[in-house]
PDB file of C-alpha atoms in Angstrom:
ATOM      1  CA  MET A   1     271.034  92.642 107.396  1.00 38.00           C
ATOM      2  CA  SER A   2     272.975  89.422 106.993  1.00 43.00           C
ATOM      3  CA  LYS A   3     276.369  89.607 105.338  1.00 51.00           C
ATOM      4  CA  LEU A   4     276.517  88.461 101.729  1.00 54.00           C
ATOM      5  CA  LEU A   5     278.379  85.302 100.810  1.00 59.00           C
ATOM      6  CA  ASP A   6     282.082  85.512 100.007  1.00 67.00           C
ATOM      7  CA  PRO A   7     282.482  86.734  96.382  1.00 72.00           C
ATOM      8  CA  LYS A   8     284.797  83.785  95.703  1.00 69.00           C
ATOM      9  CA  VAL A   9     281.963  81.416  96.583  1.00 69.00           C
ATOM     10  CA  LEU A  10     279.368  83.173  94.431  1.00 70.00           C
ATOM     11  CA  MET A  11     281.680  83.651  91.467  1.00 69.00           C
ATOM     12  CA  ALA A  12     282.432  79.943  91.527  1.00 67.00           C
ATOM     13  CA  ILE A  13     278.813  79.543  90.398  1.00 70.00           C
ATOM     14  CA  LYS A  14     279.168  79.704  86.626  1.00 66.00           C
ATOM     15  CA  GLU A  15     275.633  80.979  85.957  1.00 78.00           C
ATOM     16  CA  LEU A  16     275.499  84.725  86.567  1.00 83.00           C
ATOM     17  CA  ASN A  17     271.737  84.774  86.995  1.00 84.00           C
ATOM     18  CA  LEU A  18     271.951  82.262  89.848  1.00 84.00           C
ATOM     19  CA  SER A  19     274.766  84.041  91.698  1.00 83.00           C
ATOM     20  CA  ALA A  20     272.995  87.381  91.238  1.00 87.00           C
ATOM     21  CA  LYS A  21     269.725  85.936  92.541  1.00 84.00           C
ATOM     22  CA  MET A  22     271.440  84.483  95.602  1.00 84.00           C
ATOM     23  CA  THR A  23     273.125  87.811  96.312  1.00 84.00           C
ATOM     24  CA  ILE A  24     269.999  89.928  95.982  1.00 82.00           C
ATOM     25  CA  ASP A  25     267.792  87.462  97.843  1.00 80.00           C
ATOM     26  CA  GLY A  26     270.205  87.784 100.744  1.00 76.00           C
ATOM     27  CA  PHE A  27     270.269  91.571 100.499  1.00 77.00           C
ATOM     28  CA  MET A  28     266.643  92.528  99.988  1.00 64.00           C
ATOM     29  CA  SER A  29     264.437  89.690 101.063  1.00 59.00           C
ATOM     30  CA  GLY A  30     260.823  90.545 100.363  1.00 39.00           C
ATOM     31  CA  ILE A  31     261.411  93.890  98.585  1.00 46.00           C
ATOM     32  CA  ASN A  32     260.222  93.806  94.994  1.00 44.00           C
ATOM     33  CA  LYS A  33     259.537  97.403  94.015  1.00 44.00           C
ATOM     34  CA  SER A  34     260.092 101.022  94.975  1.00 43.00           C
ATOM     35  CA  THR A  35     257.132 103.293  95.648  1.00 41.00           C
ATOM     36  CA  VAL A  36     256.284 106.823  96.744  1.00 41.00           C
ATOM     37  CA  LYS A  37     253.036 108.427  97.822  1.00 45.00           C
ATOM     38  CA  GLY A  38     251.010 109.917  95.013  1.00 44.00           C
ATOM     39  CA  ALA A  39     248.042 109.542  92.682  1.00 44.00           C
ATOM     40  CA  GLY A  40     248.649 105.965  91.612  1.00 42.00           C
ATOM     41  CA  LEU A  41     246.779 102.686  91.537  1.00 40.00           C
ATOM     42  CA  GLU A  42     247.625 100.867  94.762  1.00 44.00           C
ATOM     43  CA  PHE A  43     246.053 101.953  98.054  1.00 47.00           C
ATOM     44  CA  SER A  44     248.549 103.068 100.705  1.00 52.00           C
ATOM     45  CA  GLN A  45     246.870 104.984 103.559  1.00 61.00           C
ATOM     46  CA  TYR A  46     244.329 107.644 104.561  1.00 62.00           C
ATOM     47  CA  ARG A  47     244.948 111.242 105.518  1.00 68.00           C
ATOM     48  CA  SER A  48     242.667 114.104 106.506  1.00 74.00           C
ATOM     49  CA  TYR A  49     241.145 116.179 103.725  1.00 66.00           C
ATOM     50  CA  GLN A  50     242.843 119.533 103.082  1.00 71.00           C
ATOM     51  CA  PRO A  51     241.343 122.432 101.088  1.00 71.00           C
ATOM     52  CA  GLY A  52     242.388 122.078  97.467  1.00 64.00           C
ATOM     53  CA  ASP A  53     242.565 118.254  97.481  1.00 66.00           C
ATOM     54  CA  ASP A  54     240.970 116.431  94.557  1.00 64.00           C
ATOM     55  CA  LEU A  55     237.410 115.573  95.668  1.00 64.00           C
ATOM     56  CA  ARG A  56     237.550 112.403  93.583  1.00 66.00           C
ATOM     57  CA  SER A  57     239.995 110.993  96.143  1.00 69.00           C
ATOM     58  CA  LEU A  58     237.533 111.369  99.024  1.00 70.00           C
ATOM     59  CA  ASP A  59     236.576 108.081 100.655  1.00 74.00           C
ATOM     60  CA  TRP A  60     232.809 108.295 101.233  1.00 73.00           C
ATOM     61  CA  LYS A  61     232.679 105.056 103.200  1.00 75.00           C
ATOM     62  CA  MET A  62     235.108 106.515 105.720  1.00 71.00           C
ATOM     63  CA  PHE A  63     232.936 109.672 105.832  1.00 69.00           C
ATOM     64  CA  ALA A  64     229.830 107.553 106.550  1.00 74.00           C
ATOM     65  CA  ARG A  65     231.589 105.804 109.426  1.00 74.00           C
ATOM     66  CA  SER A  66     233.360 108.780 110.989  1.00 75.00           C
ATOM     67  CA  ASP A  67     231.523 111.877 109.703  1.00 73.00           C
ATOM     68  CA  ARG A  68     234.925 113.225 108.668  1.00 74.00           C
ATOM     69  CA  TYR A  69     236.500 113.652 105.251  1.00 72.00           C
ATOM     70  CA  TYR A  70     239.500 111.455 104.387  1.00 68.00           C
ATOM     71  CA  ILE A  71     241.652 111.262 101.267  1.00 70.00           C
ATOM     72  CA  ARG A  72     242.886 107.899 100.004  1.00 68.00           C
ATOM     73  CA  GLU A  73     246.598 108.148  99.275  1.00 60.00           C
ATOM     74  CA  SER A  74     248.058 105.612  96.912  1.00 55.00           C
ATOM     75  CA  GLU A  75     251.407 104.407  95.687  1.00 49.00           C
ATOM     76  CA  VAL A  76     252.868 105.079  92.276  1.00 47.00           C
ATOM     77  CA  GLU A  77     255.682 103.047  90.841  1.00 51.00           C
ATOM     78  CA  THR A  78     258.930 104.912  90.413  1.00 61.00           C
ATOM     79  CA  ASN A  79     260.586 102.938  87.651  1.00 77.00           C
ATOM     80  CA  ILE A  80     263.670 104.508  86.098  1.00 86.00           C
ATOM     81  CA  SER A  81     266.144 103.671  83.372  1.00 91.00           C
ATOM     82  CA  VAL A  82     269.481 102.220  84.482  1.00 94.00           C
ATOM     83  CA  ARG A  83     272.485 101.911  82.192  1.00 94.00           C
ATOM     84  CA  ILE A  84     275.377  99.719  83.313  1.00 97.00           C
ATOM     85  CA  LEU A  85     278.697 100.689  81.722  1.00 97.00           C
ATOM     86  CA  MET A  86     281.427  98.030  81.878  1.00 97.00           C
ATOM     87  CA  ASP A  87     285.103  98.791  81.294  1.00 97.00           C
ATOM     88  CA  ALA A  88     286.424  96.013  79.025  1.00 96.00           C
ATOM     89  CA  SER A  89     289.979  97.250  78.511  1.00 94.00           C
ATOM     90  CA  ALA A  90     292.825  94.780  79.038  1.00 95.00           C
ATOM     91  CA  SER A  91     293.674  96.022  82.533  1.00 94.00           C
ATOM     92  CA  MET A  92     290.422  94.429  83.725  1.00 96.00           C
ATOM     93  CA  ASN A  93     292.161  91.065  83.204  1.00 94.00           C
ATOM     94  CA  HIS A  94     294.322  91.746  86.252  1.00 92.00           C
ATOM     95  CA  SER A  95     293.976  88.896  88.716  1.00 89.00           C
ATOM     96  CA  ASP A  96     294.323  88.464  92.441  1.00 86.00           C
ATOM     97  CA  GLY A  97     294.235  84.824  93.427  1.00 76.00           C
ATOM     98  CA  ASP A  98     291.289  82.921  92.011  1.00 77.00           C
ATOM     99  CA  PHE A  99     289.618  85.559  89.830  1.00 84.00           C
ATOM    100  CA  THR A 100     290.140  88.698  87.765  1.00 93.00           C
ATOM    101  CA  LYS A 101     288.691  92.190  87.981  1.00 95.00           C
ATOM    102  CA  ILE A 102     286.396  91.499  85.032  1.00 95.00           C
ATOM    103  CA  GLU A 103     284.977  88.426  86.769  1.00 93.00           C
ATOM    104  CA  TYR A 104     284.174  90.535  89.816  1.00 94.00           C
ATOM    105  CA  ALA A 105     282.772  93.265  87.535  1.00 95.00           C
ATOM    106  CA  ARG A 106     280.462  90.717  85.888  1.00 94.00           C
ATOM    107  CA  TYR A 107     279.219  89.609  89.292  1.00 93.00           C
ATOM    108  CA  LEU A 108     278.661  93.225  90.390  1.00 95.00           C
ATOM    109  CA  GLY A 109     276.944  94.160  87.126  1.00 95.00           C
ATOM    110  CA  ALA A 110     274.701  91.088  87.188  1.00 94.00           C
ATOM    111  CA  SER A 111     273.668  91.734  90.802  1.00 94.00           C
ATOM    112  CA  LEU A 112     272.859  95.381  90.077  1.00 95.00           C
ATOM    113  CA  ALA A 113     270.877  94.406  86.980  1.00 95.00           C
ATOM    114  CA  TYR A 114     268.934  91.776  88.909  1.00 92.00           C
ATOM    115  CA  LEU A 115     268.149  94.270  91.683  1.00 90.00           C
ATOM    116  CA  ALA A 116     267.102  96.939  89.167  1.00 91.00           C
ATOM    117  CA  ASN A 117     264.827  94.428  87.449  1.00 89.00           C
ATOM    118  CA  LEU A 118     263.185  93.596  90.782  1.00 84.00           C
ATOM    119  CA  GLN A 119     262.595  97.315  91.274  1.00 82.00           C
ATOM    120  CA  GLY A 120     260.780  97.439  87.930  1.00 85.00           C
ATOM    121  CA  ASP A 121     263.492  99.465  86.194  1.00 90.00           C
ATOM    122  CA  ALA A 122     264.570  99.289  82.566  1.00 92.00           C
ATOM    123  CA  ILE A 123     268.167  98.029  82.382  1.00 95.00           C
ATOM    124  CA  GLY A 124     270.728  98.601  79.645  1.00 95.00           C
ATOM    125  CA  LEU A 125     274.299  97.368  79.186  1.00 96.00           C
ATOM    126  CA  TYR A 126     277.185  99.187  77.521  1.00 96.00           C
ATOM    127  CA  VAL A 127     280.521  97.376  77.191  1.00 96.00           C
ATOM    128  CA  LEU A 128     283.369  99.778  76.490  1.00 94.00           C
ATOM    129  CA  LYS A 129     285.850  97.883  74.312  1.00 90.00           C
ATOM    130  CA  ASN A 130     288.957  98.928  72.437  1.00 87.00           C
ATOM    131  CA  SER A 131     287.129  98.503  69.119  1.00 84.00           C
ATOM    132  CA  GLY A 132     283.988 100.388  70.149  1.00 88.00           C
ATOM    133  CA  ILE A 133     280.985 100.093  72.444  1.00 92.00           C
ATOM    134  CA  PHE A 134     278.606  97.154  72.568  1.00 93.00           C
ATOM    135  CA  SER A 135     275.190  98.480  73.562  1.00 92.00           C
ATOM    136  CA  MET A 136     271.884  97.068  74.790  1.00 93.00           C
ATOM    137  CA  THR A 137     269.302  99.810  75.157  1.00 91.00           C
ATOM    138  CA  PRO A 138     267.360  99.743  78.448  1.00 92.00           C
ATOM    139  CA  LYS A 139     264.300  97.509  78.621  1.00 91.00           C
ATOM    140  CA  GLN A 140     262.279  95.999  81.437  1.00 88.00           C
ATOM    141  CA  ASP A 141     261.529  92.329  80.887  1.00 87.00           C
ATOM    142  CA  TYR A 142     263.027  89.033  81.952  1.00 86.00           C
ATOM    143  CA  GLN A 143     264.142  87.980  78.477  1.00 91.00           C
ATOM    144  CA  HIS A 144     266.111  91.210  78.165  1.00 94.00           C
ATOM    145  CA  LEU A 145     267.704  90.530  81.563  1.00 93.00           C
ATOM    146  CA  ALA A 146     268.689  87.020  80.416  1.00 93.00           C
ATOM    147  CA  ARG A 147     270.326  88.469  77.291  1.00 94.00           C
ATOM    148  CA  LEU A 148     272.149  91.003  79.468  1.00 95.00           C
ATOM    149  CA  PHE A 149     273.537  88.184  81.638  1.00 94.00           C
ATOM    150  CA  TYR A 150     274.694  86.393  78.478  1.00 94.00           C
ATOM    151  CA  GLN A 151     276.550  89.486  77.255  1.00 95.00           C
ATOM    152  CA  LEU A 152     278.167  89.990  80.662  1.00 95.00           C
ATOM    153  CA  GLU A 153     279.398  86.387  80.624  1.00 93.00           C
ATOM    154  CA  ASN A 154     281.000  86.917  77.225  1.00 93.00           C
ATOM    155  CA  ILE A 155     282.945  90.113  77.921  1.00 95.00           C
ATOM    156  CA  ASN A 156     286.559  89.564  76.863  1.00 94.00           C
ATOM    157  CA  PRO A 157     288.734  92.524  77.933  1.00 94.00           C
ATOM    158  CA  ASP A 158     291.317  93.571  75.377  1.00 93.00           C
ATOM    159  CA  GLY A 159     293.388  96.570  74.345  1.00 92.00           C
ATOM    160  CA  GLU A 160     293.214 100.089  75.675  1.00 91.00           C
ATOM    161  CA  PHE A 161     290.178 102.117  76.733  1.00 92.00           C
ATOM    162  CA  THR A 162     287.489 103.069  74.212  1.00 88.00           C
ATOM    163  CA  LYS A 163     288.283 106.010  71.941  1.00 88.00           C
ATOM    164  CA  PRO A 164     286.053 109.135  72.041  1.00 85.00           C
ATOM    165  CA  ILE A 165     284.879 108.548  68.481  1.00 84.00           C
ATOM    166  CA  HIS A 166     282.729 105.698  69.793  1.00 86.00           C
ATOM    167  CA  TYR A 167     281.046 107.617  72.624  1.00 85.00           C
ATOM    168  CA  LYS A 168     278.012 108.462  70.475  1.00 81.00           C
ATOM    169  CA  GLU A 169     276.586 105.041  71.406  1.00 78.00           C
ATOM    170  CA  LEU A 170     276.156 106.308  74.956  1.00 80.00           C
ATOM    171  CA  PHE A 171     273.941 109.183  73.829  1.00 75.00           C
ATOM    172  CA  ALA A 172     271.549 107.149  71.683  1.00 70.00           C
ATOM    173  CA  GLY A 173     268.006 106.903  73.019  1.00 65.00           C
ATOM    174  CA  ALA A 174     268.513 109.006  76.151  1.00 63.00           C
ATOM    175  CA  GLN A 175     265.396 111.158  76.544  1.00 64.00           C
ATOM    176  CA  LYS A 176     265.263 111.815  80.278  1.00 77.00           C
ATOM    177  CA  ARG A 177     267.491 111.598  83.304  1.00 80.00           C
ATOM    178  CA  GLU A 178     268.835 108.127  83.926  1.00 89.00           C
ATOM    179  CA  LEU A 179     271.099 106.364  86.379  1.00 93.00           C
ATOM    180  CA  LEU A 180     274.465 105.511  84.820  1.00 95.00           C
ATOM    181  CA  ILE A 181     276.564 102.968  86.710  1.00 97.00           C
ATOM    182  CA  PHE A 182     280.176 102.771  85.517  1.00 97.00           C
ATOM    183  CA  VAL A 183     282.211  99.746  86.661  1.00 98.00           C
ATOM    184  CA  THR A 184     285.902 100.344  85.948  1.00 97.00           C
ATOM    185  CA  ASP A 185     289.399 100.074  87.359  1.00 96.00           C
ATOM    186  CA  LEU A 186     290.008 103.677  86.194  1.00 96.00           C
ATOM    187  CA  TYR A 187     293.223 102.658  84.471  1.00 94.00           C
ATOM    188  CA  GLN A 188     293.984 105.532  82.081  1.00 90.00           C
ATOM    189  CA  THR A 189     296.979 107.226  80.531  1.00 86.00           C
ATOM    190  CA  ASP A 190     295.695 110.644  79.423  1.00 87.00           C
ATOM    191  CA  ASP A 191     292.623 111.157  81.624  1.00 91.00           C
ATOM    192  CA  GLU A 192     290.470 109.558  78.909  1.00 91.00           C
ATOM    193  CA  ILE A 193     288.026 108.163  81.474  1.00 94.00           C
ATOM    194  CA  ILE A 194     287.698 111.535  83.178  1.00 94.00           C
ATOM    195  CA  HIS A 195     286.998 113.085  79.761  1.00 92.00           C
ATOM    196  CA  LEU A 196     284.303 110.455  79.152  1.00 93.00           C
ATOM    197  CA  LEU A 197     282.684 111.291  82.495  1.00 94.00           C
ATOM    198  CA  ASP A 198     282.734 114.980  81.544  1.00 93.00           C
ATOM    199  CA  THR A 199     280.928 114.066  78.321  1.00 90.00           C
ATOM    200  CA  LEU A 200     278.338 112.000  80.192  1.00 90.00           C
ATOM    201  CA  ASN A 201     277.818 114.841  82.649  1.00 89.00           C
ATOM    202  CA  THR A 202     276.463 116.999  79.829  1.00 86.00           C
ATOM    203  CA  LEU A 203     273.434 114.661  79.749  1.00 83.00           C
ATOM    204  CA  ARG A 204     272.661 115.606  83.384  1.00 84.00           C
ATOM    205  CA  HIS A 205     272.217 111.976  84.364  1.00 88.00           C
ATOM    206  CA  GLU A 206     272.899 110.620  87.832  1.00 92.00           C
ATOM    207  CA  ILE A 207     276.327 108.928  87.599  1.00 94.00           C
ATOM    208  CA  VAL A 208     277.827 106.316  89.908  1.00 96.00           C
ATOM    209  CA  VAL A 209     281.430 105.149  89.509  1.00 97.00           C
ATOM    210  CA  PHE A 210     282.468 101.885  91.141  1.00 97.00           C
ATOM    211  CA  HIS A 211     286.273 101.874  91.119  1.00 97.00           C
ATOM    212  CA  LEU A 212     287.530  98.271  91.274  1.00 97.00           C
ATOM    213  CA  LEU A 213     290.855  97.570  92.959  1.00 95.00           C
ATOM    214  CA  SER A 214     292.305  94.158  93.786  1.00 93.00           C
ATOM    215  CA  ARG A 215     293.760  93.450  97.195  1.00 91.00           C
ATOM    216  CA  ASN A 216     297.252  92.847  95.800  1.00 88.00           C
ATOM    217  CA  GLU A 217     297.114  96.288  94.148  1.00 91.00           C
ATOM    218  CA  LEU A 218     296.092  97.924  97.393  1.00 92.00           C
ATOM    219  CA  ASP A 219     298.795  96.179  99.444  1.00 89.00           C
ATOM    220  CA  LEU A 220     301.478  95.714  96.743  1.00 85.00           C
ATOM    221  CA  ASP A 221     301.603  92.041  97.563  1.00 83.00           C
ATOM    222  CA  PHE A 222     302.427  89.952  94.500  1.00 78.00           C
ATOM    223  CA  LYS A 223     304.073  87.011  96.282  1.00 72.00           C
ATOM    224  CA  GLY A 224     307.666  87.500  95.230  1.00 66.00           C
ATOM    225  CA  TYR A 225     307.196  88.855  91.720  1.00 67.00           C
ATOM    226  CA  SER A 226     309.625  91.639  90.819  1.00 73.00           C
ATOM    227  CA  THR A 227     308.744  92.238  87.150  1.00 80.00           C
ATOM    228  CA  PHE A 228     305.387  93.828  86.331  1.00 79.00           C
ATOM    229  CA  GLU A 229     303.754  94.144  82.913  1.00 78.00           C
ATOM    230  CA  ASP A 230     301.245  96.766  81.803  1.00 78.00           C
ATOM    231  CA  LEU A 231     298.338  94.701  80.462  1.00 81.00           C
ATOM    232  CA  GLU A 232     297.354  97.403  77.960  1.00 82.00           C
ATOM    233  CA  THR A 233     300.741  98.573  76.611  1.00 81.00           C
ATOM    234  CA  GLY A 234     302.944  95.547  77.292  1.00 82.00           C
ATOM    235  CA  GLU A 235     305.584  97.699  79.013  1.00 86.00           C
ATOM    236  CA  THR A 236     307.452  96.113  81.927  1.00 86.00           C
ATOM    237  CA  VAL A 237     309.086  97.457  85.075  1.00 84.00           C
ATOM    238  CA  GLN A 238     311.139  95.826  87.812  1.00 84.00           C
ATOM    239  CA  ILE A 239     310.779  96.750  91.480  1.00 80.00           C
ATOM    240  CA  ASP A 240     311.731  95.506  94.905  1.00 78.00           C
ATOM    241  CA  GLN A 241     308.319  95.181  96.578  1.00 78.00           C
ATOM    242  CA  ALA A 242     309.646  95.362 100.124  1.00 78.00           C
ATOM    243  CA  LYS A 243     311.542  98.591  99.486  1.00 80.00           C
ATOM    244  CA  ALA A 244     308.864 100.180  97.296  1.00 84.00           C
ATOM    245  CA  ARG A 245     305.805  99.349  99.434  1.00 84.00           C
ATOM    246  CA  THR A 246     305.821 102.467 101.659  1.00 89.00           C
ATOM    247  CA  GLU A 247     306.271 104.886  98.757  1.00 91.00           C
ATOM    248  CA  TYR A 248     303.752 102.959  96.665  1.00 89.00           C
ATOM    249  CA  LYS A 249     301.048 103.151  99.312  1.00 92.00           C
ATOM    250  CA  SER A 250     301.672 106.865  99.779  1.00 94.00           C
ATOM    251  CA  ASN A 251     301.340 107.468  96.035  1.00 94.00           C
ATOM    252  CA  LEU A 252     298.250 105.245  95.851  1.00 94.00           C
ATOM    253  CA  ASN A 253     296.528 107.137  98.671  1.00 95.00           C
ATOM    254  CA  ALA A 254     297.333 110.450  96.949  1.00 97.00           C
ATOM    255  CA  TYR A 255     295.930 109.120  93.663  1.00 95.00           C
ATOM    256  CA  LEU A 256     292.733 107.867  95.290  1.00 96.00           C
ATOM    257  CA  GLU A 257     292.206 111.183  97.070  1.00 97.00           C
ATOM    258  CA  LYS A 258     292.777 113.103  93.821  1.00 96.00           C
ATOM    259  CA  THR A 259     290.253 110.837  92.081  1.00 96.00           C
ATOM    260  CA  ARG A 260     287.721 111.303  94.881  1.00 96.00           C
ATOM    261  CA  VAL A 261     288.011 115.094  94.557  1.00 97.00           C
ATOM    262  CA  GLN A 262     287.690 114.925  90.758  1.00 95.00           C
ATOM    263  CA  MET A 263     284.451 112.989  91.116  1.00 96.00           C
ATOM    264  CA  LEU A 264     283.159 115.269  93.851  1.00 95.00           C
ATOM    265  CA  ASP A 265     283.828 118.334  91.680  1.00 95.00           C
ATOM    266  CA  ARG A 266     281.723 116.729  88.951  1.00 94.00           C
ATOM    267  CA  ARG A 267     278.943 115.697  91.360  1.00 94.00           C
ATOM    268  CA  ILE A 268     279.568 112.057  90.536  1.00 95.00           C
ATOM    269  CA  PHE A 269     278.984 109.447  93.224  1.00 95.00           C
ATOM    270  CA  TYR A 270     282.275 107.562  93.635  1.00 96.00           C
ATOM    271  CA  ARG A 271     283.035 104.391  95.556  1.00 96.00           C
ATOM    272  CA  THR A 272     286.188 102.268  95.669  1.00 96.00           C
ATOM    273  CA  ILE A 273     285.599  98.518  95.935  1.00 95.00           C
ATOM    274  CA  SER A 274     288.190  95.865  96.634  1.00 94.00           C
ATOM    275  CA  THR A 275     287.514  92.672  94.708  1.00 92.00           C
ATOM    276  CA  ASP A 276     287.628  90.632  97.913  1.00 89.00           C
ATOM    277  CA  GLU A 277     284.647  92.523  99.384  1.00 89.00           C
ATOM    278  CA  PRO A 278     280.970  91.456  99.333  1.00 87.00           C
ATOM    279  CA  LEU A 279     278.492  93.753  97.583  1.00 88.00           C
ATOM    280  CA  ASP A 280     276.474  95.065 100.550  1.00 85.00           C
ATOM    281  CA  GLN A 281     277.683  98.651 100.274  1.00 86.00           C
ATOM    282  CA  ALA A 282     277.546  98.799  96.481  1.00 90.00           C
ATOM    283  CA  LEU A 283     273.910  97.668  96.493  1.00 89.00           C
ATOM    284  CA  ARG A 284     272.984 100.207  99.172  1.00 87.00           C
ATOM    285  CA  ASP A 285     274.698 102.905  97.101  1.00 90.00           C
ATOM    286  CA  PHE A 286     272.672 101.874  94.060  1.00 90.00           C
ATOM    287  CA  LEU A 287     269.369 102.198  95.924  1.00 87.00           C
ATOM    288  CA  LYS A 288     270.414 105.541  97.397  1.00 86.00           C
ATOM    289  CA  GLN A 289     271.291 107.045  94.013  1.00 88.00           C
ATOM    290  CA  ARG A 290     268.238 105.455  92.369  1.00 86.00           C
ATOM    291  CA  SER A 291     265.973 107.244  94.821  1.00 80.00           C
ATOM    292  CA  LYS A 292     267.187 110.598  93.456  1.00 77.00           C
ATOM    293  CA  LEU A 293     265.648 109.839  90.078  1.00 74.00           C
ATOM    294  CA  ARG A 294     262.111 108.964  91.063  1.00 62.00           C
ATOM    295  CA  ILE A 295     259.786 110.019  88.313  1.00 48.00           C
TER     296      ILE A 295
END
C-alpha cells in the first residue's frame, strides 16, 4: 500500500471532504463495502450441499450440468453504526509548527467518516465541549456526511473537558452495539476522561481511543521557550528544557504505559498518534475494530 500524503499537505487543503477523499482513495482504492458470506442478495460462490442446508439455495442449473448438488452462497452487507467523539477542550488548540491538534483531529475524523460512509455505515458526530455535547445521530447518506464535515470544520476548542452532567447525549438513540471512536489528547486533571470511558463501557460498545500527541510534546522541543501555559487553566510554569528533557521523557513514557494498561484493563482499543504521522495505521485500526461488529 502506498504511503499517504504528508498531513501538512492534506491539511493545507481547506475543504475537509476533499482532503478526506484524497486520503481514503490512496488507502483503499477500489474497496467500497464490507461483506461476509451469508444469506444475502449478491452472489458470491458455490459450495457443496450439506445435510440441513436450505433447499431453496440449491442451484438446479449446476445440478443439471454436473449431476451434483451445489448451494449458492451470497454476500450480506455488514453495515454498522459509527460514532465519532471529538475532544474540543482548549488543550486541543496546542500547536506544533503549522497546525494544531484540533486541525489534525478534524482531518482524522473526516477521513474516518469518509471511509465509514464508503463501507455503508451510519456515521454520527459528538463534539465534547466545555458547555456540553454537540451531537449528530448516526445516519448513512451523503448529505449527512456533508453536514458532518461542516460541523468538524467549525469546532472551536475552549475551556476544560465536558462535565458528566452532559454525558446523557452519548446514550441517546443507542439500541445495539456500535463502534465509538474517541479522538482526544487525553488531557485531564481528575481522570474525568477515564470516568467517561467507564460510563461508555456500560453500553458494551466497541471503543477505540486515538490519543493525539504533537511532536514537540513527545520530544520536549519548543525552540527556546522556557515558560509554558496550561491552555485550560491558564497556569504557567518555567523550565529549562535541556535540563528537564531526560526526566520529562521518563515521566511521559511512564504516563503512556499507565494509560495503555488502563485501556487494556477496560478492553478499549488504544493507539497513540503523533500529529506529524500519516493516517495509514489509524485507518487499518478502524477497519480491524469495525470487523468485530459485523451484524
